Amino acid sequence: MAVHSKNNVRVVGRPDGRPLMLAHGFGCDQNLWRLVAPRLADSFRIVLFDHVGAGSSDPAAWDATRYADLQQYAEDILDIADELDLRDAVFVGHSVASMMGVLAVATRPERFAGLVLLTPSPRYLDDTDYRGGFSRGDIDELLESLESNYLGWSRAMAPVVMGTPERPELQDELADAFCRTDPARALTFARTTFLSDNRADLARVTVPTVVIECAHDTLAPREVGRYCHEHIAGSALVTLDATGHCPHMSAPEATASAIADFAAGLP
């Protein structure tokens, strides 16, 4: 199966620019980069794609067992990089896609010049002295709600994720993206997202990395951004003056600037 059709790959922007792979998070698709991609397109070659099970990816590629592990998503990312023969690429992963990027870069660092982790979390569950932001009861309740009433969950969760009550149009856009996702696939992806623990993988990253966090984020509190920064050698930490988990939607100019500044500074 061709990667282009499997992952609905689109390449836009400057043909001779450094490649930027923009990877969306849970319950979304590549369209949620629509405010950031044009701000980067004059300087960079932008690679957009949908994870298998999301957006306009090939439905036949979905397998619940294979995609119960973030490593499979990382393998898809590497397949895209291989098919496009990307070199010195910068991988930009939002939310759970940041950990897909960690795994991809750790597996094949020769394809990548840098890594951008946008509101990342290596583990959502609290654990002894680690604060991920959620108890096991919180996660179980979230998954049960998602399974029993996915549309209701989508409408209730989108405002929490977006964190912009003064901009209801953004909450509605995220809720609509959630609602377009097949509920059964969303449940598998949610379990993979919220129950994964990639803390040990952070030390495997050997390329220049920037962690971009928001000043206020319900899903990935500041402690998580600091944890990622402290456990990836030589990484930088940028805190945006933004609220919520999706600054590429709520603060696209600041998000694009942070990405561009990092990518432009790479050798």
XYZ file of C-alpha atoms in Angstrom:
267
model
C 0.000 0.000 0.000
C 1.441 3.368 -1.009
C 2.205 5.595 1.939
C 0.723 8.630 0.181
C -2.741 7.058 0.088
C -2.369 5.161 3.361
C -1.709 8.337 5.348
C -3.258 10.910 2.997
C 0.097 12.643 2.652
C 0.180 16.207 1.269
C 3.323 18.234 0.617
C 3.031 22.018 0.394
C 5.244 25.064 0.798
C 8.730 25.791 -0.473
C 10.003 22.827 -2.551
C 13.668 23.435 -1.641
C 12.988 24.285 2.001
C 13.883 22.160 4.997
C 11.130 19.532 5.457
C 8.793 19.973 8.414
C 6.598 16.964 9.217
C 3.480 18.153 11.060
C 1.789 15.346 12.997
C -1.646 15.790 14.582
C -2.790 14.486 17.949
C -5.664 12.309 19.153
C -9.075 12.630 17.520
C -7.923 15.117 14.890
C -6.514 15.218 11.376
C -4.044 17.303 9.404
C -6.612 20.084 8.933
C -5.922 21.287 12.471
C -2.569 22.606 11.216
C -4.386 24.929 8.796
C -3.511 28.090 10.769
C 0.161 27.195 11.263
C 1.119 25.626 7.923
C 0.635 28.807 5.811
C 2.831 30.748 8.229
C 5.644 28.254 7.647
C 5.140 27.522 3.945
C 7.276 30.376 2.587
C 10.388 29.048 4.293
C 9.835 25.307 4.665
C 8.615 22.246 2.803
C 5.553 21.173 4.795
C 4.601 17.489 5.006
C 1.050 16.942 6.262
C -0.566 13.567 6.869
C -3.319 11.747 8.747
C -2.544 8.940 11.171
C -4.072 5.611 10.216
C -7.572 5.523 11.695
C -7.956 9.305 11.439
C -8.993 11.863 8.842
C -8.786 10.666 5.236
C -6.282 7.878 5.842
C -7.012 4.576 4.099
C -9.634 2.711 6.187
C -8.218 -0.619 4.986
C -4.914 0.127 6.724
C -6.487 0.129 10.188
C -5.746 -2.783 12.500
C -6.793 -2.470 16.142
C -4.018 -4.739 17.412
C -1.175 -3.099 15.498
C -2.298 0.416 16.363
C -2.614 -0.338 20.060
C 1.076 0.622 20.276
C 2.595 4.026 19.495
C 5.547 2.305 17.822
C 3.339 1.414 14.842
C 2.505 5.085 14.349
C 6.234 5.816 14.534
C 6.869 3.204 11.832
C 4.297 4.935 9.614
C 6.133 8.234 10.120
C 9.399 6.597 9.073
C 7.694 5.074 6.018
C 6.563 8.562 4.965
C 10.081 9.915 5.491
C 11.491 7.060 3.398
C 8.985 7.422 0.561
C 9.633 11.167 0.315
C 13.364 10.591 0.942
C 13.352 13.294 3.611
C 16.737 14.439 4.884
C 17.452 16.834 7.726
C 13.733 16.921 8.456
C 12.175 18.466 11.546
C 9.399 16.425 13.080
C 6.690 18.470 14.797
C 4.355 16.356 16.923
C 1.333 17.673 18.782
C 0.255 15.975 22.017
C 0.472 12.171 21.649
C 2.157 12.611 18.248
C 5.112 14.127 20.093
C 5.834 10.699 21.572
C 5.424 9.115 18.131
C 8.141 11.522 17.064
C 10.338 10.557 19.998
C 10.051 6.907 18.954
C 10.608 7.641 15.255
C 13.643 9.835 15.854
C 15.103 7.363 18.343
C 14.662 4.552 15.810
C 16.084 6.383 12.770
C 17.865 9.589 13.797
C 19.644 9.871 10.444
C 16.444 11.140 8.784
C 15.960 14.016 11.229
C 17.730 17.255 12.064
C 15.436 18.185 14.925
C 12.367 17.411 16.977
C 9.577 19.730 18.123
C 7.385 18.462 20.950
C 4.222 20.596 21.076
C 2.364 20.204 24.405
C 3.841 16.724 24.895
C 3.188 14.173 27.589
C 5.249 10.986 27.973
C 2.707 9.654 30.487
C -0.714 11.035 31.395
C -1.068 8.948 34.538
C 0.362 10.181 37.816
C 3.022 7.849 39.192
C 4.639 8.225 42.625
C 6.698 11.427 42.270
C 5.692 11.983 38.634
C 2.680 14.201 37.909
C 1.057 13.439 34.579
C -2.169 15.207 35.471
C -4.551 12.218 35.711
C -5.262 9.487 38.237
C -6.089 5.965 37.050
C -9.692 6.652 38.052
C -9.711 9.771 35.863
C -8.495 7.803 32.848
C -10.904 4.910 33.441
C -13.798 7.367 33.665
C -12.669 9.126 30.499
C -12.435 5.864 28.550
C -15.777 4.601 29.865
C -17.459 7.859 28.865
C -15.867 7.714 25.427
C -17.013 4.134 24.917
C -20.601 4.648 26.099
C -21.355 7.952 24.355
C -18.646 9.059 21.965
C -20.502 12.031 20.504
C -21.430 13.288 23.959
C -17.852 12.786 25.132
C -16.567 14.730 22.126
C -18.795 17.724 22.846
C -17.919 17.690 26.543
C -14.165 17.089 26.142
C -13.397 19.582 23.362
C -13.776 22.683 25.581
C -11.522 21.102 28.223
C -8.829 20.298 25.664
C -9.041 23.629 23.852
C -9.197 25.739 27.014
C -10.528 28.823 25.204
C -14.042 29.542 26.537
C -13.852 33.021 25.020
C -13.475 31.457 21.545
C -16.256 28.873 21.216
C -15.618 28.513 17.485
C -12.318 26.752 18.243
C -13.998 24.391 20.693
C -16.641 23.604 18.066
C -13.975 22.920 15.433
C -12.173 20.473 17.714
C -15.450 18.785 18.705
C -16.334 18.402 15.029
C -12.937 16.822 14.371
C -13.536 14.369 17.215
C -16.997 13.560 15.880
C -15.663 12.757 12.403
C -13.485 9.994 13.879
C -14.877 6.454 13.950
C -15.795 5.756 17.616
C -14.265 2.265 17.728
C -10.972 3.503 16.317
C -11.065 6.529 18.595
C -11.415 4.260 21.623
C -8.378 2.206 20.608
C -6.384 5.376 19.973
C -7.519 6.845 23.303
C -6.370 3.759 25.207
C -3.038 3.894 23.377
C -2.696 7.609 24.111
C -3.715 7.756 27.750
C -2.220 4.467 28.942
C 1.193 4.693 27.256
C 4.345 5.378 29.237
C 7.184 6.753 27.121
C 9.236 8.351 29.866
C 12.171 5.984 29.333
C 12.194 6.769 25.604
C 13.039 10.437 26.163
C 16.664 9.539 26.897
C 16.899 7.848 23.478
C 16.529 11.169 21.626
C 19.860 12.302 20.167
C 18.803 15.161 17.849
C 18.261 18.819 18.842
C 14.859 19.150 20.490
C 12.553 21.904 21.664
C 9.627 21.369 24.022
C 6.848 23.902 23.437
C 4.325 24.128 26.254
C 1.462 26.456 27.139
C 1.352 28.569 30.268
C -1.921 26.842 31.227
C -2.743 23.361 29.911
C -5.220 21.005 31.580
C -3.999 17.909 29.719
C -0.256 18.528 29.961
C 0.581 20.667 33.005
C 3.826 22.626 33.232
C 5.450 19.861 35.276
C 5.172 17.570 32.244
C 6.865 20.018 29.896
C 9.663 20.489 32.392
C 10.004 16.713 32.788
C 10.409 16.240 29.015
C 12.948 19.065 28.867
C 14.972 17.668 31.773
C 15.037 14.139 30.354
C 16.043 14.987 26.760
C 19.701 15.960 26.793
C 20.385 19.442 25.461
C 16.734 20.260 24.768
C 15.215 23.729 24.946
C 11.952 24.656 26.665
C 9.639 27.348 25.297
C 6.536 28.424 27.229
C 3.909 30.145 25.124
C 1.669 32.789 26.669
C -1.315 30.648 25.721
C -4.042 28.597 27.364
C -5.122 25.070 26.471
C -3.651 22.026 24.797
C -3.866 23.175 21.160
C -1.790 26.336 20.675
C -1.522 25.627 16.936
C -5.213 26.554 16.871
C -5.521 29.104 19.678
C -2.136 30.842 19.246
C -0.996 29.943 15.717
C 1.314 32.910 15.191
C 3.293 32.277 18.381
C 3.345 28.538 17.689
C 4.564 28.987 14.107
C 7.224 31.450 15.272
C 8.533 29.030 17.897
C 8.715 26.217 15.334
C 10.341 28.422 12.681
C 12.905 29.888 15.081
C 13.980 26.408 16.167
C 14.095 24.946 12.639
C 15.935 27.960 11.192
C 18.619 27.655 13.868
C 19.499 24.054 13.050
C 22.680 23.279 11.080
